[in-house]
Coordinates of C-alpha atoms and ligand atoms in Angstrom, one line a residue:
M63 CA -29.0 -5.9 -4.4
I64 CA -27.4 -6.2 -7.8
R65 CA -24.3 -4.0 -8.2
I66 CA -23.7 -1.7 -11.1
A67 CA -20.5 -3.4 -12.1
E68 CA -22.5 -6.6 -12.7
I69 CA -25.2 -4.8 -14.6
L70 CA -22.7 -3.1 -16.9
K71 CA -21.0 -6.4 -17.6
Q72 CA -24.0 -8.8 -17.9
G73 CA -27.2 -6.7 -18.0
K74 CA -29.5 -7.3 -21.0
P75 CA -32.2 -5.0 -22.4
G76 CA -35.5 -6.1 -20.9
D77 CA -34.0 -7.1 -17.5
E78 CA -36.1 -5.6 -14.6
L79 CA -33.9 -4.7 -11.6
T80 CA -33.4 -2.6 -8.6
V81 CA -30.2 -0.6 -8.0
A82 CA -29.0 1.6 -5.2
G83 CA -26.3 4.2 -5.2
W84 CA -25.4 7.9 -5.1
V85 CA -26.1 10.5 -7.8
R86 CA -23.0 11.7 -9.5
T87 CA -24.7 14.1 -12.0
K88 CA -28.1 15.1 -13.2
R89 CA -29.1 16.5 -16.5
E90 CA -32.6 17.9 -17.0
L91 CA -33.9 18.0 -20.5
K92 CA -37.3 19.2 -21.7
D93 CA -38.9 15.8 -22.1
F94 CA -37.0 13.7 -19.6
S95 CA -33.8 13.7 -17.4
F96 CA -30.7 11.6 -16.9
L97 CA -28.9 10.6 -13.8
E98 CA -25.5 9.2 -13.5
V99 CA -25.5 6.8 -10.6
N100 CA -22.5 5.2 -8.9
D101 CA -22.4 2.5 -6.2
G102 CA -18.6 2.1 -5.9
S103 CA -18.6 -1.3 -7.5
C104 CA -16.8 0.1 -10.6
L105 CA -15.6 3.3 -12.1
S106 CA -18.4 3.6 -14.6
N107 CA -21.8 5.1 -13.6
L108 CA -25.1 3.6 -14.6
Q109 CA -27.2 6.0 -16.6
V110 CA -30.8 6.2 -15.3
I111 CA -33.6 7.8 -17.4
L112 CA -36.4 9.5 -15.6
E113 CA -39.5 10.4 -17.5
P114 CA -42.3 12.8 -16.4
T115 CA -44.6 9.8 -16.0
L116 CA -42.6 8.7 -13.0
P117 CA -44.6 9.3 -9.8
E118 CA -43.7 12.6 -8.2
Y119 CA -41.3 13.4 -11.0
G120 CA -41.0 17.1 -10.3
T121 CA -40.4 16.7 -6.5
L122 CA -37.9 13.9 -7.0
L123 CA -36.0 15.8 -9.6
K124 CA -35.4 18.7 -7.2
R125 CA -34.0 16.3 -4.6
L126 CA -31.8 14.3 -7.0
N127 CA -28.6 16.4 -6.7
T128 CA -25.0 15.3 -6.8
G129 CA -24.4 13.2 -3.7
A130 CA -28.0 12.2 -3.0
S131 CA -28.6 8.5 -2.3
L132 CA -31.4 6.6 -4.0
Q133 CA -32.9 3.3 -4.9
V134 CA -34.4 2.9 -8.3
N135 CA -36.4 0.1 -9.9
G136 CA -36.8 -0.1 -13.6
I137 CA -36.1 -1.9 -16.9
L138 CA -32.8 -2.0 -18.7
S139 CA -32.9 -0.9 -22.3
E140 CA -30.4 -0.2 -25.0
S141 CA -29.0 3.3 -24.8
P142 CA -29.4 5.4 -27.9
S143 CA -26.8 7.9 -26.7
K144 CA -23.1 7.3 -26.9
G145 CA -21.0 6.5 -23.9
Q146 CA -22.8 3.5 -22.7
N147 CA -24.7 0.5 -24.1
I148 CA -27.4 0.2 -21.6
E149 CA -29.4 2.4 -19.4
L150 CA -32.1 2.0 -16.8
R151 CA -35.5 3.4 -17.3
A152 CA -36.9 4.2 -13.9
D153 CA -40.4 3.0 -12.9
R154 CA -40.1 3.7 -9.2
L155 CA -37.5 5.8 -7.3
T156 CA -36.9 6.5 -3.7
V157 CA -34.5 9.1 -2.3
F158 CA -32.9 7.9 1.0
G159 CA -30.9 11.1 1.7
D160 CA -30.5 14.5 0.2
A161 CA -27.2 16.3 -0.4
D162 CA -27.8 20.1 -0.5
P163 CA -26.1 21.4 -3.6
L164 CA -25.3 24.6 -1.7
D165 CA -23.0 22.9 0.8
Y166 CA -22.2 19.3 -0.4
P167 CA -18.4 19.7 -1.0
L168 CA -18.1 17.2 -3.8
Q169 CA -19.7 19.0 -6.6
K170 CA -19.0 17.8 -10.2
K171 CA -15.7 19.5 -10.8
R172 CA -12.1 18.7 -10.4
H173 CA -10.9 19.0 -6.9
S174 CA -7.2 19.0 -5.9
F175 CA -5.9 16.0 -3.9
E176 CA -4.9 18.5 -1.2
F177 CA -8.5 19.6 -0.8
L178 CA -9.8 16.0 -0.9
R179 CA -7.5 15.1 2.0
T180 CA -9.4 17.6 4.1
I181 CA -12.6 15.7 3.4
A182 CA -11.3 12.2 3.8
H183 CA -14.8 11.1 4.9
L184 CA -16.3 12.0 1.5
R185 CA -13.4 11.5 -0.9
P186 CA -14.0 7.7 -1.2
R187 CA -16.9 8.8 -3.5
T188 CA -14.6 10.3 -6.0
N189 CA -13.4 8.5 -9.2
T190 CA -9.8 8.5 -8.2
I191 CA -10.0 7.4 -4.6
G192 CA -12.7 4.8 -5.7
A193 CA -10.3 3.4 -8.2
V194 CA -7.4 3.4 -5.7
M195 CA -9.4 1.4 -3.2
R196 CA -10.5 -1.2 -5.8
V197 CA -6.9 -1.6 -7.0
K198 CA -5.8 -1.9 -3.4
N199 CA -8.4 -4.6 -2.7
A200 CA -7.3 -6.6 -5.8
A201 CA -3.7 -6.3 -4.8
A202 CA -4.4 -7.5 -1.3
N203 CA -6.3 -10.4 -2.7
S204 CA -3.5 -11.4 -5.1
I205 CA -0.9 -11.0 -2.3
H206 CA -2.7 -13.6 -0.2
R207 CA -3.2 -15.8 -3.3
F208 CA 0.5 -15.6 -4.3
F209 CA 1.6 -16.9 -0.9
Q210 CA -1.2 -19.4 -0.3
E211 CA -0.5 -21.0 -3.7
R212 CA 3.1 -21.5 -2.6
G213 CA 2.2 -23.0 0.8
F214 CA 3.2 -20.1 2.9
L215 CA 1.3 -19.8 6.2
W216 CA -0.3 -16.5 7.0
I217 CA 0.7 -15.4 10.5
Q218 CA -0.5 -12.6 12.7
S219 CA 2.4 -10.8 14.3
P220 CA 1.6 -8.7 17.3
I221 CA 0.9 -5.0 17.0
I222 CA 2.0 -4.3 20.5
T223 CA 5.6 -5.3 21.1
A224 CA 8.6 -4.5 23.3
S225 CA 11.3 -4.8 20.5
D226 CA 12.5 -2.3 18.0
C227 CA 13.1 -4.6 15.1
E228 CA 14.7 -2.0 12.9
G229 CA 16.7 -0.4 15.7
A230 CA 15.9 3.0 14.4
G231 CA 14.1 4.2 17.5
E232 CA 11.1 5.3 15.7
M233 CA 8.5 3.7 17.9
F234 CA 5.2 5.0 19.2
K235 CA 4.9 4.2 23.0
V236 CA 1.9 2.2 24.3
T237 CA 1.0 2.9 27.8
S238 CA -2.0 3.0 30.2
L239 CA -0.2 5.4 32.6
D240 CA -1.9 8.7 33.1
L241 CA 0.5 11.0 31.2
E242 CA -0.9 14.1 32.8
R243 CA 0.0 12.9 36.2
L244 CA 3.5 11.8 35.4
S245 CA 6.4 13.9 36.2
G246 CA 10.1 13.0 36.2
K247 CA 11.1 9.4 36.1
V248 CA 8.6 6.8 34.9
D249 CA 8.4 3.4 36.6
Y250 CA 7.5 1.1 33.7
D251 CA 7.1 -1.8 36.1
L252 CA 3.8 -0.1 37.0
D253 CA 2.7 0.2 33.4
F254 CA 0.2 -2.1 31.8
F255 CA 2.8 -4.6 30.5
G256 CA 5.2 -4.2 33.3
Q257 CA 7.8 -2.9 30.8
K258 CA 8.1 -0.4 28.0
A259 CA 5.9 -1.3 25.1
Y260 CA 5.5 0.1 21.6
L261 CA 3.5 -0.2 18.4
T262 CA 5.4 -2.6 16.1
V263 CA 7.6 -1.2 13.3
S264 CA 7.8 -4.7 11.7
G265 CA 6.5 -8.2 12.3
Q266 CA 9.8 -9.7 11.1
L267 CA 11.2 -11.0 14.4
E268 CA 8.0 -12.9 15.1
A269 CA 7.9 -14.1 11.5
E270 CA 11.3 -15.6 12.0
V271 CA 10.0 -17.4 15.1
M272 CA 7.2 -18.9 13.0
A273 CA 9.5 -19.7 10.0
M274 CA 11.6 -21.8 12.4
A275 CA 8.5 -24.1 12.7
F276 CA 6.5 -23.7 9.5
S277 CA 9.4 -23.0 7.1
N278 CA 7.5 -20.5 4.9
V279 CA 5.3 -17.8 6.5
Y280 CA 4.1 -14.3 5.8
T281 CA 2.6 -11.4 7.7
F282 CA 0.2 -8.9 6.1
G283 CA -0.8 -6.2 8.6
P284 CA -0.3 -2.8 10.0
T285 CA 3.0 -1.3 11.1
F286 CA 3.8 2.0 12.7
R287 CA 6.7 4.4 12.5
A288 CA 7.1 7.6 14.5
E289 CA 9.6 9.0 12.0
N290 CA 9.1 12.7 11.4
S291 CA 9.4 12.5 7.7
N292 CA 6.8 14.6 5.9
T293 CA 7.4 13.1 2.5
S294 CA 5.1 11.8 -0.3
R295 CA 6.3 8.2 0.6
H296 CA 6.1 8.0 4.4
L297 CA 3.1 7.2 6.6
A298 CA 3.1 6.9 10.4
E299 CA 0.7 3.9 10.0
F300 CA 1.1 1.7 6.9
W301 CA 0.6 -2.0 6.0
M302 CA 3.5 -4.3 5.3
V303 CA 3.8 -7.7 3.7
E304 CA 6.7 -9.7 5.3
P305 CA 7.4 -13.2 4.0
E306 CA 10.1 -15.2 5.9
M307 CA 11.6 -18.4 4.5
A308 CA 13.7 -21.0 6.3
F309 CA 16.3 -22.8 4.2
C310 CA 16.7 -19.8 1.9
D311 CA 19.5 -17.5 1.1
L312 CA 19.8 -14.0 -0.4
Q313 CA 19.5 -15.3 -3.9
G314 CA 16.2 -17.1 -3.1
D315 CA 15.0 -14.0 -1.3
Q316 CA 15.5 -11.9 -4.5
D317 CA 13.9 -14.5 -6.7
L318 CA 10.8 -14.7 -4.5
A319 CA 10.5 -10.9 -4.3
E320 CA 10.8 -10.5 -8.1
S321 CA 8.2 -13.1 -8.9
F322 CA 6.0 -11.7 -6.2
L323 CA 5.9 -8.2 -7.7
K324 CA 5.4 -9.6 -11.2
E325 CA 2.5 -11.7 -10.2
V326 CA 0.7 -9.1 -8.1
F327 CA 1.0 -6.6 -11.0
K328 CA -0.3 -9.1 -13.5
S329 CA -3.2 -10.0 -11.4
V330 CA -4.2 -6.4 -10.8
I331 CA -4.0 -5.6 -14.5
E332 CA -6.3 -8.6 -15.2
N333 CA -8.8 -7.9 -12.5
C334 CA -9.0 -4.1 -12.6
P335 CA -8.6 -3.2 -16.3
E336 CA -11.0 -0.2 -16.1
D337 CA -9.4 1.4 -13.1
M338 CA -5.9 0.8 -14.4
E339 CA -6.9 2.4 -17.7
F340 CA -8.2 5.3 -15.7
F341 CA -4.9 5.8 -13.9
D342 CA -3.0 5.6 -17.1
Q343 CA -5.2 8.2 -18.8
R344 CA -5.9 10.6 -15.9
I345 CA -3.1 10.3 -13.3
D346 CA 0.2 9.2 -14.9
Q347 CA 0.6 8.2 -18.5
S348 CA 3.3 5.7 -17.6
V349 CA 1.1 3.5 -15.4
L350 CA 0.5 0.8 -17.9
S351 CA 4.0 0.8 -19.4
T352 CA 5.4 0.6 -15.8
A353 CA 3.2 -2.4 -15.2
D354 CA 4.3 -4.0 -18.5
N355 CA 7.9 -3.3 -17.6
I356 CA 7.6 -5.0 -14.2
I357 CA 5.7 -8.0 -15.5
N358 CA 7.9 -8.7 -18.6
K359 CA 11.4 -7.5 -17.9
E360 CA 13.9 -9.1 -15.6
F361 CA 14.8 -6.8 -12.7
A362 CA 18.4 -5.5 -12.7
R363 CA 20.6 -6.9 -9.9
I364 CA 23.6 -5.0 -8.7
T365 CA 25.6 -4.8 -5.5
Y366 CA 25.7 -1.7 -3.3
T367 CA 29.3 -1.2 -4.3
E368 CA 28.3 -1.3 -8.0
A369 CA 25.5 1.1 -7.3
V370 CA 27.9 3.6 -5.7
E371 CA 30.2 3.3 -8.7
L372 CA 27.3 4.0 -11.1
L373 CA 26.2 7.0 -9.1
L374 CA 29.7 8.4 -9.0
K375 CA 30.0 8.0 -12.7
S376 CA 26.7 9.7 -13.4
P377 CA 26.6 13.1 -15.0
K378 CA 23.8 14.1 -12.7
T379 CA 24.5 16.3 -9.7
F380 CA 22.8 15.0 -6.6
E381 CA 21.7 17.0 -3.5
Y382 CA 23.4 14.4 -1.3
S383 CA 26.9 13.5 -2.4
V384 CA 27.8 9.9 -2.9
E385 CA 30.6 7.9 -1.4
W386 CA 30.9 4.3 -0.3
G387 CA 29.2 3.9 3.1
I388 CA 26.3 6.3 2.7
D389 CA 22.7 5.3 2.9
L390 CA 21.3 5.7 -0.5
Q391 CA 18.9 8.7 -0.7
S392 CA 15.6 8.6 -2.6
E393 CA 17.2 10.7 -5.4
H394 CA 19.9 8.1 -5.8
E395 CA 17.5 5.2 -5.7
R396 CA 15.2 6.9 -8.3
Y397 CA 18.2 7.7 -10.6
L398 CA 19.2 4.1 -10.7
A399 CA 15.7 2.7 -11.3
E400 CA 14.1 5.5 -13.3
E401 CA 17.0 6.9 -15.5
L402 CA 19.8 4.4 -15.6
F403 CA 18.1 1.0 -15.7
K404 CA 14.5 2.1 -16.5
R405 CA 13.1 -0.9 -14.6
P406 CA 13.2 -2.2 -11.0
V407 CA 16.7 -2.7 -9.6
I408 CA 17.7 -5.0 -6.8
V409 CA 20.6 -3.7 -4.8
T410 CA 22.4 -6.2 -2.5
N411 CA 25.2 -6.3 0.1
Y412 CA 25.0 -2.9 1.8
P413 CA 27.5 -1.7 4.3
K414 CA 26.7 -3.3 7.7
N415 CA 26.8 0.1 9.4
I416 CA 23.7 1.4 7.7
K417 CA 21.6 -1.7 8.1
A418 CA 19.7 -3.5 10.9
F419 CA 21.4 -5.9 13.4
Y420 CA 19.7 -9.0 12.1
M421 CA 21.2 -9.0 8.6
R422 CA 23.7 -11.7 7.8
L423 CA 27.3 -10.6 7.9
N424 CA 29.2 -11.3 4.7
D425 CA 32.7 -12.8 4.6
D426 CA 34.3 -9.4 3.9
D427 CA 33.1 -8.4 7.4
Q428 CA 32.1 -5.0 6.0
T429 CA 28.8 -5.7 4.2
V430 CA 25.6 -7.6 5.0
A431 CA 23.4 -9.9 2.9
A432 CA 20.8 -7.2 2.4
M433 CA 18.6 -6.4 -0.6
D434 CA 16.5 -3.4 -1.4
I435 CA 14.3 -3.3 -4.5
L436 CA 14.2 0.2 -6.1
V437 CA 11.5 1.2 -8.5
P438 CA 10.9 4.2 -10.7
K439 CA 9.1 7.2 -9.1
I440 CA 9.3 5.8 -5.6
G441 CA 12.7 4.5 -4.8
E442 CA 12.7 1.7 -2.2
I443 CA 9.6 -0.4 -2.3
I444 CA 11.0 -3.6 -0.7
G445 CA 13.7 -4.0 2.0
G446 CA 14.9 -7.5 2.9
S447 CA 17.9 -9.7 3.8
Q448 CA 19.2 -13.0 4.6
R449 CA 19.2 -13.2 8.4
E450 CA 22.2 -13.9 10.7
E451 CA 21.7 -17.5 11.7
R452 CA 25.0 -17.9 13.6
L453 CA 24.6 -17.3 17.3
D454 CA 28.1 -16.0 18.0
V455 CA 28.1 -13.6 15.1
L456 CA 24.6 -12.3 16.0
E457 CA 25.6 -11.8 19.6
Q458 CA 28.6 -9.8 18.5
R459 CA 26.6 -7.7 16.2
M460 CA 24.0 -6.9 18.8
L461 CA 26.7 -5.9 21.1
S462 CA 28.1 -3.4 18.7
C463 CA 24.6 -2.1 17.9
D464 CA 23.9 -1.6 21.7
I465 CA 21.0 -4.1 21.7
P466 CA 20.9 -5.9 25.0
S467 CA 20.7 -9.6 24.5
S468 CA 18.5 -9.9 27.6
Q469 CA 15.7 -8.2 25.6
L470 CA 15.9 -10.6 22.6
W471 CA 16.8 -13.8 24.5
W472 CA 14.0 -15.6 22.6
Y473 CA 15.3 -14.4 19.2
L474 CA 18.8 -15.7 20.2
D475 CA 17.2 -19.0 21.2
L476 CA 16.2 -19.5 17.6
R477 CA 20.0 -19.7 16.8
R478 CA 20.6 -22.0 19.8
Y479 CA 18.1 -24.6 18.8
G480 CA 17.9 -25.9 15.3
T481 CA 19.1 -22.7 13.5
V482 CA 18.9 -22.7 9.7
P483 CA 19.8 -20.2 7.0
H484 CA 16.8 -18.0 6.4
A485 CA 15.7 -14.9 4.6
G486 CA 12.8 -12.6 4.1
F487 CA 11.7 -9.1 3.0
G488 CA 9.2 -6.4 3.7
L489 CA 7.0 -4.7 1.1
G490 CA 5.3 -1.4 1.9
F491 CA 1.7 -2.0 0.7
E492 CA 0.9 1.6 0.2
R493 CA 4.1 2.2 -1.8
L494 CA 3.1 -0.8 -4.0
V495 CA -0.3 0.8 -4.6
Q496 CA 1.5 4.1 -5.4
L497 CA 3.6 2.4 -8.0
M498 CA 0.6 0.6 -9.5
T499 CA -1.6 3.7 -9.7
G500 CA 0.9 6.4 -10.4
M501 CA -0.5 8.4 -7.4
S502 CA 2.2 10.8 -6.4
N503 CA 1.4 11.1 -2.7
I504 CA 1.1 8.2 -0.4
R505 CA -1.6 10.0 1.5
D506 CA -3.9 9.5 -1.4
V507 CA -3.6 5.7 -1.5
I508 CA -4.7 5.1 2.0
A509 CA -8.3 5.8 3.2
F510 CA -7.3 7.5 6.4
A511 CA -3.7 8.8 6.4
R512 CA -1.7 9.1 9.6
T513 CA 1.2 11.5 9.2
P514 CA 2.9 14.0 11.5
G515 CA 0.3 16.4 12.8
N516 CA -2.5 14.5 11.2
A517 CA -4.9 11.8 12.6
E518 CA -8.3 13.2 11.9
F519 CA -11.0 10.9 10.5
Ligands
4AD6 O1 13.0 -1.5 4.8 P1 12.1 -1.7 6.0 O2 12.3 -0.8 7.2 O3 12.3 -3.2 6.4 C1 11.8 -3.8 7.5 O4 11.0 -3.4 8.2 C2 12.2 -5.3 7.5 N1 11.9 -5.8 8.9 C3 11.5 -6.0 6.5 C4 11.8 -7.5 6.5 O5 12.9 -7.9 6.1 N2 10.9 -8.4 6.9 O6 10.6 -1.5 5.5 C5 10.1 -2.4 4.5 C6 9.3 -1.6 3.5 C7 10.1 -0.4 2.8 O7 10.8 -0.9 1.7 C8 9.0 0.5 2.4 O8 8.3 0.0 1.2 C9 8.0 0.3 3.5 O9 8.2 -0.9 4.2 N3 8.0 1.4 4.4 C10 7.1 2.5 4.5 N4 6.0 2.7 3.8 C11 5.3 3.8 4.2 N5 5.6 4.6 5.1 C12 6.7 4.4 5.9 N6 7.0 5.3 6.9 C13 7.6 3.3 5.6 N7 8.7 2.8 6.1 C14 9.0 1.7 5.4
MG7 MG1 14.5 -0.2 4.2

């Protein structure tokens, strides 16, 4: 079946075709009626003209309410009315399914995003969520293309794992034990995997394994965090892109991340012009200028120590006070990217005490070769680092972080046999889509959001 996007792009008056979709609106006039039909292939609707000569005109018209599904056969013709160039004059029309106007929730009016979250099974049919999903698809496609063109191998890291990569203890447990029968101490030897198992928070450790054989690899898949943060930027289930490069240092890591963001934005602007225009007009008027900014301006690069100095000098009062050693809060990150630099900022060399065990210790013994990319509106969008490739330093660091080396013996083996300098980063895919679309809540850039207290649909 031909899709509406293709018809609106290439259809010529006189073409005879069959289209299927859902009614967005109906307007009944004295001599004929209009339908706006959408099939999800693009933001625009196809205008369909129904004339009283159409078989069963009256009956069909009563059924063709917002949300009803149909198939229509007809001839394209030039549209005399403004708003579109072509329209379809119906010769035959079938209704597949009705949508009772008295109870179909998506009537033609503005609905709040909060309300739409309660009907996540129907909201993909709205303009906004439709545009989000098409942009997300284009972004995913360009992410794969970016890495494939550079010879990176796509790897599938496990979803079930025994290791807490980030060491933050925010893992969902995976078990086949009957929780209702358990009381007191649990014997994990008897559990499915014979040990404690979790949903992964990151595919990085496995990506490092693969990078030690294939040099450049990336993961692109789901990750899970049981952190109880009810913010507009946190999900319990989200997708992450994690490239890992052997023979690469922090500088190379930053360079890759910057060109990666630039290219993905460029590609989405090229491939989804109508949807991106929609976001700029309807959601956030800085969407296109933000994209332009990311594509065309060099990112700012500062160290954590410089970031702290800039924050201390700022006339702004922050809710969380600033001193060297603190973890930057979202308000600090946003101030740097949004107000001070007005473009993405890469912050490097954070204090070791606030970062994960695997980051490479700098010569000052206080900071690690970390890098976070901060962007306007969101704050941190990418977190990465050069990895500790020296066995003795890594062992020392794990000891001070209370990570038993028995658990990560295989990770340590990578440093025992043919270790190399290497680096990588993780991009939160939904945060990227938030930045691209200007959508203020992360729950509205994922089809089925999982957040504390929420796993319906
Ligand atoms: O900074 P994070 O925790 O880094 C890692 O997981 C590293 N292992 C990545 C690596 O070096 N390979 O997470 C990376 C990114 C964050 O910058 C953020 O964009 C996103 O993942 N992220 C979340 N997105 C949505 N909901 C959450 N709860 C998120 N937590 C992190
Ligand atoms: Mg981080």
